[in-house]
mmCIF file of C-alpha atoms and ligand atoms in Angstrom:
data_model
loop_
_atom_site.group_PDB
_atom_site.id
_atom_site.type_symbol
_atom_site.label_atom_id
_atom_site.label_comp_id
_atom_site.label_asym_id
_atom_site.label_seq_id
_atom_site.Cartn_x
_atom_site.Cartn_y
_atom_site.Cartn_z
ATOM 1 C CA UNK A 1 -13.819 6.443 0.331
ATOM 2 C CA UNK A 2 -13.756 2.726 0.955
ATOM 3 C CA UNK A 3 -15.311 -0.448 0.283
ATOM 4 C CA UNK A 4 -15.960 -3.956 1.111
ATOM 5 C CA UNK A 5 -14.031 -6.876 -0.048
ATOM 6 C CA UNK A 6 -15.017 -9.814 -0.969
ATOM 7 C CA UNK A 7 -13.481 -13.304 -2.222
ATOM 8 C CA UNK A 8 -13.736 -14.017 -6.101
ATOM 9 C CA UNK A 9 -12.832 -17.679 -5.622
ATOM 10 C CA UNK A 10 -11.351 -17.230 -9.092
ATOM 11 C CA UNK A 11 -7.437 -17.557 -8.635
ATOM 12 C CA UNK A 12 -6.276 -15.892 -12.400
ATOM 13 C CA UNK A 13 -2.450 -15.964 -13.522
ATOM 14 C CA UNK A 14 -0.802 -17.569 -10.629
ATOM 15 C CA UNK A 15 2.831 -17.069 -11.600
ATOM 16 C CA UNK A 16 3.600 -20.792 -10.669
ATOM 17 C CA UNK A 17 2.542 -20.082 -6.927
ATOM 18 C CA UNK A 18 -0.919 -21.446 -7.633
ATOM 19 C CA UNK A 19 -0.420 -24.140 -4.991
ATOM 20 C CA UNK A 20 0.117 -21.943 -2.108
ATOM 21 C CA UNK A 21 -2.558 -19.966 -3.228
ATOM 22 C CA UNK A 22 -5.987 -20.413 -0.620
ATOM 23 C CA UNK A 23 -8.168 -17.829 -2.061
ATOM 24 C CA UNK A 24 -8.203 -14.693 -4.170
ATOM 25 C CA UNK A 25 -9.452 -11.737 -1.880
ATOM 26 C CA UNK A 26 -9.407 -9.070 -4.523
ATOM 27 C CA UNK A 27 -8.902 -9.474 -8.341
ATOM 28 C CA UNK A 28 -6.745 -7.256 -10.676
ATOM 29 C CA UNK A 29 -9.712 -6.009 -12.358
ATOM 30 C CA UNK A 30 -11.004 -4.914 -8.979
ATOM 31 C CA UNK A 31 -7.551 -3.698 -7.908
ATOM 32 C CA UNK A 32 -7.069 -1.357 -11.195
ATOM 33 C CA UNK A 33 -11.204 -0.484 -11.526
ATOM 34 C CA UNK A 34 -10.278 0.949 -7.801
ATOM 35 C CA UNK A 35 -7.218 2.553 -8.825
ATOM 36 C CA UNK A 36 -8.995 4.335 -11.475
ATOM 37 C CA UNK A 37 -11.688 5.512 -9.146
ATOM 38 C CA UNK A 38 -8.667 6.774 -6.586
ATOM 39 C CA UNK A 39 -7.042 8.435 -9.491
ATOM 40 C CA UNK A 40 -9.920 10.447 -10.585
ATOM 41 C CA UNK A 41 -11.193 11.198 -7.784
ATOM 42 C CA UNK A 42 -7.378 12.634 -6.302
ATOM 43 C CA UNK A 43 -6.808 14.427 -9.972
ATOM 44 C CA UNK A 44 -9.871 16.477 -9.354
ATOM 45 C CA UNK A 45 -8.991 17.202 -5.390
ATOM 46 C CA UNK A 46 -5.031 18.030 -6.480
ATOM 47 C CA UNK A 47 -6.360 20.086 -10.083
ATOM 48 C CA UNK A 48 -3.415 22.725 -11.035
ATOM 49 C CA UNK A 49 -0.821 21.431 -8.613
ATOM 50 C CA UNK A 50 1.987 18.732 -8.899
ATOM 51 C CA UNK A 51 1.925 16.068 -6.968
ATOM 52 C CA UNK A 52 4.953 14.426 -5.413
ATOM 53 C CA UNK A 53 3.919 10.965 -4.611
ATOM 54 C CA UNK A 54 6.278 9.056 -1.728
ATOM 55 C CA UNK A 55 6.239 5.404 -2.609
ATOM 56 C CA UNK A 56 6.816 3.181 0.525
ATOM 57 C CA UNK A 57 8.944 0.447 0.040
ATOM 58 C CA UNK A 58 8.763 -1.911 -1.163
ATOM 59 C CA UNK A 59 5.046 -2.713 -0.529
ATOM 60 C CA UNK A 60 3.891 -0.186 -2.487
ATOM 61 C CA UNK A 61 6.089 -0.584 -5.723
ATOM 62 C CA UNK A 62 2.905 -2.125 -8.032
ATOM 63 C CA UNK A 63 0.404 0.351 -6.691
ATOM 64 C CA UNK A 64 2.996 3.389 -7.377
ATOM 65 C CA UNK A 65 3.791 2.420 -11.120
ATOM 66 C CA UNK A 66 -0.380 1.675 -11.574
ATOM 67 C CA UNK A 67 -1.323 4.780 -9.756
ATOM 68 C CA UNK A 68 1.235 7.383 -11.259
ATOM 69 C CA UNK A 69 0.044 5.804 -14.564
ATOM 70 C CA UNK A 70 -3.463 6.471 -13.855
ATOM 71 C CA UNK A 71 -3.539 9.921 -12.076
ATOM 72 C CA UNK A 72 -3.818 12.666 -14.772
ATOM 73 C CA UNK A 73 -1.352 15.398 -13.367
ATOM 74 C CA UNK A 74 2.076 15.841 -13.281
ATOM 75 C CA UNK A 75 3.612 13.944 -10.459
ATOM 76 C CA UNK A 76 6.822 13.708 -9.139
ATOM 77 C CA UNK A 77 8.194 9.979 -7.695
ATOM 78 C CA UNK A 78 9.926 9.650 -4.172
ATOM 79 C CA UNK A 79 10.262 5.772 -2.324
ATOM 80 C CA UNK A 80 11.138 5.429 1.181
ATOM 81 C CA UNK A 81 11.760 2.086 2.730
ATOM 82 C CA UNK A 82 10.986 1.569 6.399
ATOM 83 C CA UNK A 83 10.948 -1.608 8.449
ATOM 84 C CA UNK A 84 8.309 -2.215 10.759
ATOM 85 C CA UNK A 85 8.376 -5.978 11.473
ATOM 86 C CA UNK A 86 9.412 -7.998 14.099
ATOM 87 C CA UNK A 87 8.222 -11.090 13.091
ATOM 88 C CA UNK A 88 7.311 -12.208 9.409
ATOM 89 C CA UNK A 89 3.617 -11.682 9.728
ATOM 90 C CA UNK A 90 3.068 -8.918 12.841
ATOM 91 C CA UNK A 91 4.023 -5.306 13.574
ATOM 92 C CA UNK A 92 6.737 -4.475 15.817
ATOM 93 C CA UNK A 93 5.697 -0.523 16.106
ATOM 94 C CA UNK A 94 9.682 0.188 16.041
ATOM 95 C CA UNK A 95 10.040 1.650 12.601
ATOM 96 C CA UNK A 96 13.658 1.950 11.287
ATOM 97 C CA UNK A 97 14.528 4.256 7.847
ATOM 98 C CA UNK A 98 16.223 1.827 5.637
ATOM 99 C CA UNK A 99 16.268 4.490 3.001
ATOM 100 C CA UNK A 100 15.402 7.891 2.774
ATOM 101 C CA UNK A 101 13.804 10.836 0.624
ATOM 102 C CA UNK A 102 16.582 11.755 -2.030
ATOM 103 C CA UNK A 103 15.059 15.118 -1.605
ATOM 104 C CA UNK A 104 14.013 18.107 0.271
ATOM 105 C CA UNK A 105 9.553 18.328 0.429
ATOM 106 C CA UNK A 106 9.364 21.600 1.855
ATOM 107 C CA UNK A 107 6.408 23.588 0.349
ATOM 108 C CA UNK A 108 5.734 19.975 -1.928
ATOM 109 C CA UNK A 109 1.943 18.672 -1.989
ATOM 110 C CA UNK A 110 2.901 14.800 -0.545
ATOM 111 C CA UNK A 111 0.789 12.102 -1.255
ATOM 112 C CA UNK A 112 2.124 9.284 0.040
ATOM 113 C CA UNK A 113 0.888 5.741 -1.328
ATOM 114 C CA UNK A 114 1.090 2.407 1.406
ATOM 115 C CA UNK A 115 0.049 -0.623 -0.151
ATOM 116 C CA UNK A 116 -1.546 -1.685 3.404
ATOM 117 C CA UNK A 117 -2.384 -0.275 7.012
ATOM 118 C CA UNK A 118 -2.581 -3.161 9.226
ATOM 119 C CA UNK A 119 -1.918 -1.724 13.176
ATOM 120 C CA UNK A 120 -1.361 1.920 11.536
ATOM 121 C CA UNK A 121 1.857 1.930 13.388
ATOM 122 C CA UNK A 122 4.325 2.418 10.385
ATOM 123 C CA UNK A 123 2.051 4.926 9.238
ATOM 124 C CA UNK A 124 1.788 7.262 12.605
ATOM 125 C CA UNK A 125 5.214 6.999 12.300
ATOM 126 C CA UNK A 126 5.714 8.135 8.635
ATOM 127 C CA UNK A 127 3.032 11.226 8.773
ATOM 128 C CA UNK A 128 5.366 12.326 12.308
ATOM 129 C CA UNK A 129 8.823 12.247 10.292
ATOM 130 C CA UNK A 130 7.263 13.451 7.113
ATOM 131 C CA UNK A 131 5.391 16.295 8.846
ATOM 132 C CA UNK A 132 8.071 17.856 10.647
ATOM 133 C CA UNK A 133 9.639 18.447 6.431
ATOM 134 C CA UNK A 134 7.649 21.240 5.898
ATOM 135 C CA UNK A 135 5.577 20.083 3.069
ATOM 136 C CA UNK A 136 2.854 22.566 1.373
ATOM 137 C CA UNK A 137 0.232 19.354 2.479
ATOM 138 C CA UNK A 138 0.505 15.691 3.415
ATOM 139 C CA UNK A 139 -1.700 12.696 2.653
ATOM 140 C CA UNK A 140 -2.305 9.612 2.567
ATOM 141 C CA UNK A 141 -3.657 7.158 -0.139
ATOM 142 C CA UNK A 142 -3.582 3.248 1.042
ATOM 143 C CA UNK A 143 -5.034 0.610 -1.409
ATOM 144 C CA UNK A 144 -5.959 -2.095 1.794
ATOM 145 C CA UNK A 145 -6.526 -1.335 5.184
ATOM 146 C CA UNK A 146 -7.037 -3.807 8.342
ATOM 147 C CA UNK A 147 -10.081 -2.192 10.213
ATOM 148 C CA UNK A 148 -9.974 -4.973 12.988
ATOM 149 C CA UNK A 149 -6.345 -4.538 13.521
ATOM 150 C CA UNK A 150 -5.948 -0.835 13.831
ATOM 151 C CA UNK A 151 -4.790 -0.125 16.904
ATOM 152 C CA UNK A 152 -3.568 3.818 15.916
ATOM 153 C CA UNK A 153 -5.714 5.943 14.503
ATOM 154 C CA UNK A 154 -4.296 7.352 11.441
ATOM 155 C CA UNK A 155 -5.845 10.289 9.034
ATOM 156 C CA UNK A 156 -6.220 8.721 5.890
ATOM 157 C CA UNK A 157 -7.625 10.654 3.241
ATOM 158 C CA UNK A 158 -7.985 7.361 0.033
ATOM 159 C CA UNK A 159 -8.479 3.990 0.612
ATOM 160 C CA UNK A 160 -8.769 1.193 -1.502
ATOM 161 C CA UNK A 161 -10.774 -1.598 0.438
ATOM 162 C CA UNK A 162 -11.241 -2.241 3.486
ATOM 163 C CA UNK A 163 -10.062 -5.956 3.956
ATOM 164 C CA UNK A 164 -11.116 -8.728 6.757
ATOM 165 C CA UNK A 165 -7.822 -9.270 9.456
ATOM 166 C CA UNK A 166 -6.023 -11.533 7.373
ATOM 167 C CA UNK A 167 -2.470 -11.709 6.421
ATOM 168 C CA UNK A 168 -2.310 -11.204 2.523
ATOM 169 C CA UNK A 169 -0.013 -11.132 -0.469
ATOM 170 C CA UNK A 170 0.635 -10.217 -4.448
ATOM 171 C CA UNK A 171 0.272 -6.928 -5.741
ATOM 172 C CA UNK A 172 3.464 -5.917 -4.032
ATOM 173 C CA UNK A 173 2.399 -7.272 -0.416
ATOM 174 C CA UNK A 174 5.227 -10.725 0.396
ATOM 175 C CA UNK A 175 5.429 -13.570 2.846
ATOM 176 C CA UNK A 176 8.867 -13.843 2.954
ATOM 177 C CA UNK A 177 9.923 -12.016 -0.231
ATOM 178 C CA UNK A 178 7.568 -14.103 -2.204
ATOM 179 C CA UNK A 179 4.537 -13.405 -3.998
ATOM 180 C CA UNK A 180 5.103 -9.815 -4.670
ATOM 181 C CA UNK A 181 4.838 -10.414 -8.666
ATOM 182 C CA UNK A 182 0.936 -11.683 -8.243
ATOM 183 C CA UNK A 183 -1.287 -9.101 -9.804
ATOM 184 C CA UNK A 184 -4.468 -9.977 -7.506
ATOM 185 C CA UNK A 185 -4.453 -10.356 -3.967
ATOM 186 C CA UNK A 186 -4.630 -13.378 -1.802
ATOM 187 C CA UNK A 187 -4.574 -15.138 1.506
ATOM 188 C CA UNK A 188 -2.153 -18.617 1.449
ATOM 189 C CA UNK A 189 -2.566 -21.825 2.447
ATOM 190 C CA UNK A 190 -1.781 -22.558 6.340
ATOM 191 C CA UNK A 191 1.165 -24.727 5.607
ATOM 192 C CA UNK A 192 2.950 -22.314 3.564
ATOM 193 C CA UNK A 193 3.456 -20.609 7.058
ATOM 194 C CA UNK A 194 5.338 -23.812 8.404
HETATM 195 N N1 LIG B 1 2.423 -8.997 3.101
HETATM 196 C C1 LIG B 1 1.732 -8.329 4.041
HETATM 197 N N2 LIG B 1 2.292 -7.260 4.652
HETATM 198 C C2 LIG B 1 1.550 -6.643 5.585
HETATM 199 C C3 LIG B 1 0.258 -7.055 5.934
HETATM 200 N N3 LIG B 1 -0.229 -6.229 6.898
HETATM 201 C C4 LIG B 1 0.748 -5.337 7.122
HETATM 202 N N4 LIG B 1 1.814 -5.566 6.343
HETATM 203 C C5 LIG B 1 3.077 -4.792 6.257
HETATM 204 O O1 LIG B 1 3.201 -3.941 7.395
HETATM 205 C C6 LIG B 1 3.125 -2.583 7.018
HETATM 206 C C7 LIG B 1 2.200 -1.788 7.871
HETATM 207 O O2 LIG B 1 1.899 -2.422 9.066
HETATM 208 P P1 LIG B 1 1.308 -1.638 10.300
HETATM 209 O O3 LIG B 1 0.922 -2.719 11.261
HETATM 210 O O4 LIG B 1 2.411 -0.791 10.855
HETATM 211 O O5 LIG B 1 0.119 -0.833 9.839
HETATM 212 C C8 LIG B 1 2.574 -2.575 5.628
HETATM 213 O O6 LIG B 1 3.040 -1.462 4.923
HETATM 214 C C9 LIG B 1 3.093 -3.865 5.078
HETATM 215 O O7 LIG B 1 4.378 -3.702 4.579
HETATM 216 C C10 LIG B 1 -0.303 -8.176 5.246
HETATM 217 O O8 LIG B 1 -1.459 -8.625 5.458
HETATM 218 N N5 LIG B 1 0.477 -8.768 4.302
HETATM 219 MG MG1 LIG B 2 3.861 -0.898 3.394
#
């Protein structure tokens, strides 16, 4: 399940970034109508099982608390943080464990939630190291995804939108640890990057 974005051109609460801002790509009403949709749809595929949902850090940190919020089951909360970048704004493909499951998954229904697949790289990576856990099943749910800028194929069960190549922030995504707190999601200004 995917879909389209498009700009709104309306820019919302701007959390004193509004200057930076260049356009809003996806609103929060979209973002949370599409949660909603995810969350029904994955409460009627997971029906009589808990869920243990792997956060990945910290990208994902809006969509988790939104999502768990949303999904009517019992879930269980796990965050991983993993570094993938080698520069601010492009994908090394080297992906480091900066902190691990507190747990054992073995026999556990995983969903893990990524806030964004851009080359799929840090993903690949993920479902490997997951995988080889053991867990009862393993997906994925990502709320954006890069089509033109996949460059590993990566079995994705739930996505959000699908999203034009551009480097984005709020909702949990950050240029430089900024921007994380916006509740829509946006492209910035050129200069910003200089
Ligand atoms: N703030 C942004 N972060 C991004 C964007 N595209 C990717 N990313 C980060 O990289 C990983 C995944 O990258 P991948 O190339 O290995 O698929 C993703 O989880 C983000 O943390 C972006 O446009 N803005
Ligand atoms: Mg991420």
């Amino acid at each position: 399940m995917s879909e389209s974005a498009t700009s709104t051109g309306a820019l919302g609460p701007d959390h004193g970034y509004g200057p930076d801002i260049d356009y809003v790509l996806l609103s929060e009403e979209q973002i949370q109508a599409k949660i909603a949709e995810l969350a029904a749809q994955i409460a009627d595929d997971y029906a009589g099982k808990e869920v243990l949902l792997v956060g990945v850090l910290k990208g994902a940190v809006l969509f988790m608390s939104d999502f768990a919020r949303a999904l009517q089951l019992p879930t269980q909360m796990e965050f991983m943080a993993v570094s993938s970048y080698g520069s601010a704004t492009s994908s090394s493909g080297v992906v480091r464990i900066l902190k691990d499951l507190d747990r054992d998954i073995t026999d556990k229904h995983v969903l893990v939630l990524e806030d964004i697949i851009d080359s799929g790289l840090t993903l690949s990576w993920l479902l490997k190291n997951l995988g080889g856990r053991a867990p009862a099943s393993l997906e994925v749910c990502a709320l954006l995804r890069k089509p033109d800028a996949v460059k590993v194929e990566v079995p994705v069960k739930y996505i959000g939108f699908d999203i034009p190549n551009e480097f984005v922030v709020g909702y949990g995504l950050d240029y430089a640890e900024r921007y994380r707190d916006l509740p829509y999601i946006a492209t910035l200004k050129p200069e910003v990057y200089q």
